Every structure is written in C-alpha cells, then in structure tokens.
Coordinates of C-alpha atoms in Angstrom, one line a residue:
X1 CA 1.8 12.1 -7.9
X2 CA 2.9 9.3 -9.8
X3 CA 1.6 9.8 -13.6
X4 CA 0.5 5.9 -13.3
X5 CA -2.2 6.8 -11.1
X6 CA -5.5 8.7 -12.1
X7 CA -5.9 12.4 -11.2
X8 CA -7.7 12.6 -7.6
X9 CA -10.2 15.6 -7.0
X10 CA -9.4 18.3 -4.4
X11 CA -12.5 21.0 -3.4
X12 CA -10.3 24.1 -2.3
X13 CA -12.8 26.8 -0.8
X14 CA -12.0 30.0 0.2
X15 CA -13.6 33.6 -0.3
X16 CA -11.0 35.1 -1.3
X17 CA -10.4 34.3 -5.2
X18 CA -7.4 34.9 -6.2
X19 CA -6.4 32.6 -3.3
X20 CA -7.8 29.9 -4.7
X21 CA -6.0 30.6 -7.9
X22 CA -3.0 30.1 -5.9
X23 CA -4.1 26.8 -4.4
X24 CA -5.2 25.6 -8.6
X25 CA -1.8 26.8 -9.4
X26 CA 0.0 24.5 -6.9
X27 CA -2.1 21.2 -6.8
X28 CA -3.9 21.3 -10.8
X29 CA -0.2 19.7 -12.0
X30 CA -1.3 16.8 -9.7
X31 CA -4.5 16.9 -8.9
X32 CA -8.5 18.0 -10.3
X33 CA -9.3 21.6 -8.7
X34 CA -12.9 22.3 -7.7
X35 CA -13.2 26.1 -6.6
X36 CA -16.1 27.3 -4.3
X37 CA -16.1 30.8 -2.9
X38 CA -18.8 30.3 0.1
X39 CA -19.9 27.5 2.3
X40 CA -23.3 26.9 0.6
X41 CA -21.1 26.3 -2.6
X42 CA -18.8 23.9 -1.0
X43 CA -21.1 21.9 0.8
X44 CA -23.6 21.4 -2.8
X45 CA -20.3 20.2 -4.6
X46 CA -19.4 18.0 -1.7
X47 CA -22.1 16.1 -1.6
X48 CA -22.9 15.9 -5.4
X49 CA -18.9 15.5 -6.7
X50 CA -17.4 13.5 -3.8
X51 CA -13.9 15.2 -4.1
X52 CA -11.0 12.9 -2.5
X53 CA -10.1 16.4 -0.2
X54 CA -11.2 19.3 0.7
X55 CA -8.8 22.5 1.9
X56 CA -11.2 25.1 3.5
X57 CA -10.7 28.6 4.6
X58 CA -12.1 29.4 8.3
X59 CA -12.7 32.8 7.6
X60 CA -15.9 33.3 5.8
X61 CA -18.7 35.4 5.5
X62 CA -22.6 34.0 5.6
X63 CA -20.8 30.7 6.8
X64 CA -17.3 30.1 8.2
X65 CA -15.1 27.1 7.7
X66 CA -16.0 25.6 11.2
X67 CA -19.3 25.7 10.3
X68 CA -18.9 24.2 7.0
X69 CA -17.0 21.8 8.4
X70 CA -19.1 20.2 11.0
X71 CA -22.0 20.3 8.3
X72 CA -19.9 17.8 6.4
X73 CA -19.0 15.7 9.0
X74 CA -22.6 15.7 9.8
X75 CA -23.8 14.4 6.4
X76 CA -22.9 10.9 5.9
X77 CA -22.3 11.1 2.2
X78 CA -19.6 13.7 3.1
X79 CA -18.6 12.7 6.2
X80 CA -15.6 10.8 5.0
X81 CA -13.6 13.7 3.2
X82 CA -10.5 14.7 5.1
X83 CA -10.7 18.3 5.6
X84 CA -7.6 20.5 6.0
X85 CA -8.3 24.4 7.4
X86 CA -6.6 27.3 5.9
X87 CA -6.0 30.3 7.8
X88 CA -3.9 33.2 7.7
X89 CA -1.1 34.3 10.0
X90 CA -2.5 36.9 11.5
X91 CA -6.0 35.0 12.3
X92 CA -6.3 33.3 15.7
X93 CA -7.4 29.7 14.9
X94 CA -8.7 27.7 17.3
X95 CA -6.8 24.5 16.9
X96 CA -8.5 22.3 19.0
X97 CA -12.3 23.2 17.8
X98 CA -11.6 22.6 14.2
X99 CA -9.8 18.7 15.7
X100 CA -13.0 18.2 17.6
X101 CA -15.1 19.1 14.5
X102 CA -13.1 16.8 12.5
X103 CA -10.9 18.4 10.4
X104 CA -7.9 16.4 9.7
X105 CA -5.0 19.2 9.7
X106 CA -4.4 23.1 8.8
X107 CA -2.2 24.9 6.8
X108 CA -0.8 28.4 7.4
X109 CA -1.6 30.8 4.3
X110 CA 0.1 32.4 2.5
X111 CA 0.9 28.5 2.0
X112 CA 4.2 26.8 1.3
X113 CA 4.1 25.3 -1.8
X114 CA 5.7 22.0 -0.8
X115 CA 4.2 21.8 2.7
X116 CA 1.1 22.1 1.1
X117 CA 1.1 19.5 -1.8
X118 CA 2.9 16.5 0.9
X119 CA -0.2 17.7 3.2
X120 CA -2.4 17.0 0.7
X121 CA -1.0 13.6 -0.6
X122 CA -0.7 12.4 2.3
X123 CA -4.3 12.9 3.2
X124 CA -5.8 12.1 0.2
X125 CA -3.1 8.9 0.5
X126 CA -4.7 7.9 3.8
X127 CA -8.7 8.8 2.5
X128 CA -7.8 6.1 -0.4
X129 CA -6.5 3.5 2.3
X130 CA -9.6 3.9 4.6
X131 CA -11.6 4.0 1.6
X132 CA -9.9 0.4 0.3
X133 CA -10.4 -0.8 3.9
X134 CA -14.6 0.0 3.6
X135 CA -14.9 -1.6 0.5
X136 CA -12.7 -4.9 1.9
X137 CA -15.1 -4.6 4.8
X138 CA -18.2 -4.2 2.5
X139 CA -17.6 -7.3 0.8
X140 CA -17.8 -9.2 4.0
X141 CA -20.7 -7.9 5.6
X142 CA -22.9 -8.8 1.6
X143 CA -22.3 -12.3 2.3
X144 CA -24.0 -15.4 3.9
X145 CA -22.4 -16.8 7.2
X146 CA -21.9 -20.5 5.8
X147 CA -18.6 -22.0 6.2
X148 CA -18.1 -22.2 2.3
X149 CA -19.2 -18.8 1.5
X150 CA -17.4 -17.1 4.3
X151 CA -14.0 -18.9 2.6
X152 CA -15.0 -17.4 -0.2
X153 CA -15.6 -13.4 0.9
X154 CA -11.6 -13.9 2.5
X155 CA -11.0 -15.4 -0.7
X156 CA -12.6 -12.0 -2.8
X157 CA -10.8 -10.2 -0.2
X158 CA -7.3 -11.0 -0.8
X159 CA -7.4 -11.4 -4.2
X160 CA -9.3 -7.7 -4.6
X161 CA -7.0 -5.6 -2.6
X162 CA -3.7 -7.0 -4.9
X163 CA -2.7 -5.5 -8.3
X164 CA -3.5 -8.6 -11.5
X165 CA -3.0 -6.1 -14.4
X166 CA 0.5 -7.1 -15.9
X167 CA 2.7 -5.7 -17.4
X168 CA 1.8 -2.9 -14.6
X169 CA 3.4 0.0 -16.0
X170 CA 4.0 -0.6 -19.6
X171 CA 5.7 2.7 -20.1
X172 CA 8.4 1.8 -18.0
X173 CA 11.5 -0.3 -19.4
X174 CA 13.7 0.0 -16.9
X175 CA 12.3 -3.3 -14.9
X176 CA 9.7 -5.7 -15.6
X177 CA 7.6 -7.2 -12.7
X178 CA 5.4 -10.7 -12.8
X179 CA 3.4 -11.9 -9.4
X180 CA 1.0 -14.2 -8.1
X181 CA -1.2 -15.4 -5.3
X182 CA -2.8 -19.0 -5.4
X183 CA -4.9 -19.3 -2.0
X184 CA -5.1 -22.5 -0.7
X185 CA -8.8 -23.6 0.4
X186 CA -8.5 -22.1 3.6
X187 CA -7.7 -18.4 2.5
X188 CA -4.8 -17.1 4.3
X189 CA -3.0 -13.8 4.5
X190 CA -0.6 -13.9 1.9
X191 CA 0.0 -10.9 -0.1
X192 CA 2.2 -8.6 -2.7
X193 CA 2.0 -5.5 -4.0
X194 CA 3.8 -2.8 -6.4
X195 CA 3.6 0.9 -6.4
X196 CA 4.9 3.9 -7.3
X197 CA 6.1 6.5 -4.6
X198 CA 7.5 9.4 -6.8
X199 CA 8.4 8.9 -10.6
X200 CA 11.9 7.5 -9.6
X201 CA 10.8 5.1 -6.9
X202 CA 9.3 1.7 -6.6
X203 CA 7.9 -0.1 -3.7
X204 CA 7.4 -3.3 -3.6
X205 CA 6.9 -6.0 -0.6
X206 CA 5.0 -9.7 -0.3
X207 CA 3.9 -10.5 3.3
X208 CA 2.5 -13.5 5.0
X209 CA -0.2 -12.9 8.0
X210 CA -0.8 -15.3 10.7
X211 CA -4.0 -17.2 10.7
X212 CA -6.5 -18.5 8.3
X213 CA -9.8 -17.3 6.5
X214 CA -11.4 -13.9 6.9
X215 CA -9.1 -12.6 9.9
X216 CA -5.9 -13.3 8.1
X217 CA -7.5 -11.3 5.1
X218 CA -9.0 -8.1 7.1
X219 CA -5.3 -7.8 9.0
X220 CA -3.7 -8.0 5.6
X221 CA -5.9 -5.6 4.0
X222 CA -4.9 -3.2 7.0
X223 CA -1.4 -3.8 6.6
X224 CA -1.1 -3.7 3.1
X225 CA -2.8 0.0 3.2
X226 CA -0.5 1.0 6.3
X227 CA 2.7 0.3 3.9
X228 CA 1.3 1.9 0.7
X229 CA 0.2 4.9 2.7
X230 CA 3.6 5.1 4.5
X231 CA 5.2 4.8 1.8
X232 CA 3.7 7.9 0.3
X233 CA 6.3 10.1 2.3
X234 CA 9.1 7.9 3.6
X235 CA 11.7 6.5 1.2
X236 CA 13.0 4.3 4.6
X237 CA 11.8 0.5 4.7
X238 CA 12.8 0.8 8.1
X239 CA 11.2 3.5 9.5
X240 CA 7.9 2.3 7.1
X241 CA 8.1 -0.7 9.0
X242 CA 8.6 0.5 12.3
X243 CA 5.0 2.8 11.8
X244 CA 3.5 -0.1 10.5
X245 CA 3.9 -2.4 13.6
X246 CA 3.2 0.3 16.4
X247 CA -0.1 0.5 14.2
X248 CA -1.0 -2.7 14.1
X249 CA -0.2 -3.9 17.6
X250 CA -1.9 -0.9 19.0
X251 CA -5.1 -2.8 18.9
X252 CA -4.9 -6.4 18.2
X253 CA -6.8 -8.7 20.2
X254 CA -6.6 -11.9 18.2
X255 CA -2.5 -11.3 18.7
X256 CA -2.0 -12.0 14.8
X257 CA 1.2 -11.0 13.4
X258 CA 2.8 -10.5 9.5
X259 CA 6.2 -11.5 8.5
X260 CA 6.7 -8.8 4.8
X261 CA 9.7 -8.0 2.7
X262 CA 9.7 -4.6 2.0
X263 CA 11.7 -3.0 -0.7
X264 CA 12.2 0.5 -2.3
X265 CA 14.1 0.2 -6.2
X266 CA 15.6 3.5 -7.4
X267 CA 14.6 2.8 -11.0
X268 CA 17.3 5.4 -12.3
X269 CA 19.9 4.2 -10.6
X270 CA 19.3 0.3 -9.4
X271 CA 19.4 1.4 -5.5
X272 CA 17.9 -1.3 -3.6
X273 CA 17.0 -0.5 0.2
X274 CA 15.0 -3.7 2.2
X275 CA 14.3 -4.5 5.2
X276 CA 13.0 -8.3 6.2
X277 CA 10.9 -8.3 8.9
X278 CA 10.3 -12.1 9.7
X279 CA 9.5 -12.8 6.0
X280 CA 11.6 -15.8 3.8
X281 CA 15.0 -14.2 2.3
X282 CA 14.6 -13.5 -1.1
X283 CA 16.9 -14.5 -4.1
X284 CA 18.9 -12.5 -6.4
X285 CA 20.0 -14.2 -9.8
X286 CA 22.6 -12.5 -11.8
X287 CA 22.8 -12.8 -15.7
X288 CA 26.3 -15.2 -15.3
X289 CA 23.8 -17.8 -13.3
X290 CA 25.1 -17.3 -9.6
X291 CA 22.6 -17.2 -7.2
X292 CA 22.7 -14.7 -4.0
X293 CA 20.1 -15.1 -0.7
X294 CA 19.6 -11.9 0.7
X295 CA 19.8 -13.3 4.4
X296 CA 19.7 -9.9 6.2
X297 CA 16.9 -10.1 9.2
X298 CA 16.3 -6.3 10.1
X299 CA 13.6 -7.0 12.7
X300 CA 10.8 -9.7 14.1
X301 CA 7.3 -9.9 12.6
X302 CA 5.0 -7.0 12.2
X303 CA 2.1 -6.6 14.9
X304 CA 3.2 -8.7 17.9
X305 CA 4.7 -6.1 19.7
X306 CA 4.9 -2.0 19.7
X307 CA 7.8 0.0 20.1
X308 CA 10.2 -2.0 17.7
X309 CA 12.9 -0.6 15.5
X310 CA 13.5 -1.7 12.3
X311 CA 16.1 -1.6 10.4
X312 CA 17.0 -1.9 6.6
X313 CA 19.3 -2.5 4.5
X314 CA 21.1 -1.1 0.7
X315 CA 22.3 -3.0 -1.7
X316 CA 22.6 -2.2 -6.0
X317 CA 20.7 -4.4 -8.6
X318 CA 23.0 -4.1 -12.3
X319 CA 21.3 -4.8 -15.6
X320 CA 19.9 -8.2 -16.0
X321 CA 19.5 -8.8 -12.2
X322 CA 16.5 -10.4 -11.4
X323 CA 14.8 -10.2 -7.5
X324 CA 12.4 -13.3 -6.4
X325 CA 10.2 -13.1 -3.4
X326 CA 8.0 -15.7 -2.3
X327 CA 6.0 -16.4 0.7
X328 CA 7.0 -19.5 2.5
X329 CA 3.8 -21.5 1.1
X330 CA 6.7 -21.9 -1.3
X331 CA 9.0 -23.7 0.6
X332 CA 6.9 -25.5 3.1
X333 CA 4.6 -26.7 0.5
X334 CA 4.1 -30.7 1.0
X335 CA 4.4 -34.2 -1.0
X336 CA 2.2 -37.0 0.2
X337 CA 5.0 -38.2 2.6
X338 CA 4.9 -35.0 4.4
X339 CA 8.4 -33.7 2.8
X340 CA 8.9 -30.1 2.1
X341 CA 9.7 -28.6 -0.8
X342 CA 12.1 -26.7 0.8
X343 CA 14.5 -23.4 0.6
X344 CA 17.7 -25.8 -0.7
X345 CA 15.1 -27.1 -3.6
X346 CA 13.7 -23.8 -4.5
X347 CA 17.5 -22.8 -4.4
X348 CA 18.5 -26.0 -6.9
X349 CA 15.9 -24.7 -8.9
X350 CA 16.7 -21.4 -9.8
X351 CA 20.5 -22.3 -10.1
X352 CA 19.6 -25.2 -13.2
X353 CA 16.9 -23.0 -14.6
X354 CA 17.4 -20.9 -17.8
X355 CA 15.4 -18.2 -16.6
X356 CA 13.3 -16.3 -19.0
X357 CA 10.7 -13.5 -18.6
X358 CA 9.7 -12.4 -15.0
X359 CA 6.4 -14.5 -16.0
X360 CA 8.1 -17.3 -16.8
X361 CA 10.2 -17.3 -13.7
X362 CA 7.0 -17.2 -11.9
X363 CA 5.5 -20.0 -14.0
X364 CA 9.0 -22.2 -13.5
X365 CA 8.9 -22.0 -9.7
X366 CA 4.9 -22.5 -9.4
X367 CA 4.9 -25.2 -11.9
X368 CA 7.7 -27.1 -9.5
X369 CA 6.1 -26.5 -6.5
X370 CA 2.4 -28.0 -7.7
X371 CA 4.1 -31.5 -9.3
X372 CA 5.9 -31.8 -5.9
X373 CA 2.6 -30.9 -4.4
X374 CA 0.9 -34.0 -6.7
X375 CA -1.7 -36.1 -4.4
X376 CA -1.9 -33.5 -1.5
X377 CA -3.8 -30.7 -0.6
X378 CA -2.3 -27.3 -1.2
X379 CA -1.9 -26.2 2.8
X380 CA -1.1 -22.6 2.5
X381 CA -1.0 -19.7 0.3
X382 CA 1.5 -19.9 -2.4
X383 CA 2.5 -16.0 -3.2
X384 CA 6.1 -15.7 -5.8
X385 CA 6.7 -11.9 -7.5
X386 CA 9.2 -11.8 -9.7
X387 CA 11.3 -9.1 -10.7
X388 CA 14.3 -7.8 -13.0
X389 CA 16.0 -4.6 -13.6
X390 CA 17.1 -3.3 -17.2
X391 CA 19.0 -0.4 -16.3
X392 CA 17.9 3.5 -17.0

C-alpha cells in the first residue's frame, strides 16, 4: 500500500492464535489488524469497528466461519464487508456454499505471503470503489427532482469523486502535477484523476463520458472506480482498459460511452506506458520549446462494445518534460461566431508560451480558452492536468 494513503482496517479471525499472529505479521506493515478468536467476537467488532475486510477461518468451534459469515451478510451494517475464508489444506471446503453465502474469495493456509496481501488489496481496493460508488449514489437520491437542483447533484458528483488537494503528494520531487475541471451548466462527464499503484508508480488518466447531467456523472463515477481498482494489480494501460470496457458495456442501456487517456509514470525511471482509447492526443513539451502530440490511437471509446483489445503504448519522459492532457471541451470550446478554439490553437499556444509551474500551465491554457470563449456560453466541460517530470 502506497504510504500516501491512510492505513485501512482488516478483522482477521481465526481460533487458532498464533495463526492470527501470522496473518498481523503479514498485513500490520500495510494495514490495521483486528484479532478475534471466535465468531461472537468477530461479529461484535464488525458491527461496532466497520473494518474495510475481514479474512475468516471456517473451522471454528461454538460458531464456524459459514455461520459467521452469513450472520454478516445478514446484518445490514455489516453486510458490505468483503469476506475472504481461510482454511487449511487438509480441510474439505465447500467452495460453492461459502460463494452462495457471500464470501468474496478463500485463501489456502498455511498462506502465501504475497498471494495473501494482493488478495487482500485487491478486495479491500474494490470495497473502497463500491463504497465511493454508494456515496456518489447517496448524494443523488438527498436531492429534490427540479431541473436546477438535479444539475447541481451531477455537479457535487463530479466534482466529489476527483482529487482538489494540490500539490498531491508533497513528499514527492520527482514530478509535480496541477489539474482542473470547470463544468459547464449542463454537468457532463468529464474527469481526471492521480494515484499511486505501488511506491514507484503513478497512474494518471482524464476521460470524457458521453451525455449530459446526472447520467454522464454516475457512468463516470463507475468508470473512474473500474480504472483505480484495476489499476491496483495491473501495471498494463492496455489490459486496464480492456477490463474496463467489458465492464461497462456488460450492462449499459442508455449505450453511453467514455473516451480516457490512461497513463502509468515510472517515477524512478521516467517510463511512460499509455494507451488512448478515443480520448484527444495529449502534448509533450520539452525544456528546448519543441512540442510533441502523442498521436498513438490504441483502441475505440470505452463502453460501446465488449470484447475489445486494447492496446498501449511506451515511451520515456527526461527531466524537465512536461505531459498536458485535456478533454476536448478544450479544443471545441466556441467564440460567438461559432469558431473553435481548436487543436492547431491550443498547439500555437503552448509552442509561444514560456511555460512555468504545472499550475501555471494550467492557468495559461484555461485563461486562453475563456477570452476566446468571451460572449458565449461555456458548452462543455473544460478538464486540462498538467504534468512534469524532474528526474529521480
């Protein structure tokens, strides 16, 4: 787990307790143990400490681990903790009646160090993207049906499920990162985020869903969490973005789609691996001025159609490099003759700019697109992140 992000709680309950100090062992580096050593134990910590997972031993006396487990998934204060079963090699486990209970996956014990902490982050990964997802969808269901206010809950959407804290990770001088979002009236889908996947490793991406007002921000809340919790345990913009569209097109009625840039930065050593999937090519400017597009298309938009292979692509950013995506609320914004601002103006731009801080390159490109905007309404989103390596 990254060090940016806060420790996570994990209940680990087993009989047995120098099993558990094993599990504490493993995951207290990472993670806040809880220990209980019978079900009645577990189920009072449950419901009164909320722990992000729990990893709970079938084989129990008084109360077993299936038991346990569909007490849990009874109670609706506990119901939404993943569960992974422990059991021991020798044990016959009944695979399908702990799935039908609920349980999210099992481990074989003695466990496997490393099998057991990605099991773990990537459940406690997923409980934090359905647990963003509830809170999106809480929002919505607190306000009033009127047109204006309904603009508004898309509006408290999109702007809640983004990261606003800059600089993000002030510990870090081997890049410095700047974005924004200004929704036009009509919310749309437009999004960026930034995140850690291991302490060499940054994602970041900025996508653009189809569709206006609370829709376009409940499809981009889902795919934002889809990437982030990909992302967790796959280092391929590709293959993130390939699981991300069979997702989302599984079950999409309205037929909305999302063009994103995805990227993963090697902070160590300036690796840059991307995949466009429908999405604006970004630039790159290089400390002597020159301008580079990254033109590369590695597949169509996101959610129209499952069964799509995406590709990606790896390039090197040196020292001084700085990376601008944009969304193309950018490009297609409009004067009051109906002109667009256009990809060869935001190009001119950045060419004749003296380019300072990532927050100033932000500011430079926003500023020109709202005085070419003067005397018209502001049609779409206008999304720009910014970003520049140092070196290691």
């Amino acid at each position: 787990m990254s060090e940016h992000q806060s420790k996570r709680t994990v209940l680990a309950v087993d009989d047995t307790p120098e099993n558990l100090d094993v599990v504490k062992g493993i995951l207290s580096p990472d993670y806040t143990v809880k220990a209980a050593i019978n079900g009645k134990m577990a189920l009072k910590i449950a419901e009164t400490q909320s722990p992000d997972l729990i990893l709970l031993d079938i084989m129990m006396p008084e109360m077993d681990g299936y038991e346990v487990c569909e007490r849990l998934k009874s109670n609706p204060r506990t119901s939404g903790i993943p569960i992974i079963f422990l059991t021991a090699k020798d044990q016959t486990m009944d695979e399908a009646k702990g799935f039908e209970l609920g349980a999210e996956d099992y481990i074989l014990k003695p466990v496997n160090p490393p099998i057991l902490k990605a099991r773990v982050k990537t459940h406690v990964a997923l409980k934090q993207s359905r647990d963003a997802l509830q809170e999106a969808y809480g929002i919505i269901k607190g306000q009033k049906d009127r047109m204006e206010e309904e603009l508004n809950v898309g509006r408290e959407i999109q702007m809640s499920m983004i990261p606003l804290k800059f600089p993000p990770f002030p510990d870090h001088d081997e890049f410095d990162i700047y974005a924004t979002l200004v929704p036009a009236r009509e919310v749309g889908g437009d999004f960026y985020d930034f995140f850690f996947v291991d302490e060499n490793h940054l994602c970041f991406c900025v996508g653009d869903v189809s569709g206006k007002g609370v829709p376009a921000a409940l499809f981009m809340a889902v795919t934002k969490a889809l990437i982030k919790s990909r992302a967790a345990d796959d280092r391929s913009t590709g293959s993130v973005l390939t699981h991300v569209n069979d997702e989302l097109s599984q079950d999409n009625p309205s037929s909305m789609f999302v063009t994103v840039f995805a990227a993963i930065l090697n902070i160590a050593t300036g690796e840059l691996t991307y995949t466009n999937a429908g999405h604006n090519p970004p630039y790159v400017k290089h400390p002597d001025g020159s301008i580079r597009a990254l033109t590369e298309r590695h597949g169509p938009i996101v959610g129209a159609m499952s069964g799509m292979a995406y590709g990606e692509e790896t390039t090197h950013l040196s020292s001084g490099d700085l990376a601008l995506l944009f969304t193309d609320g950018v490009t297609e914004a409009m004067d009051v003759g109906g002109n667009l601002y256009s990809d060869a103006r935001l190009e001119k731009l950045l060419k004749e700019s003296q380019l300072g801080s990532v927050e100033a390159t932000v500011d430079t490109v926003l500023s020109s697109v709202k005085r070419f905007e003067t005397g018209a309404d502001q049609a779409d989103d206008i999304t720009i992140l910014s970003l520049r390596f140092s070196g290691a």
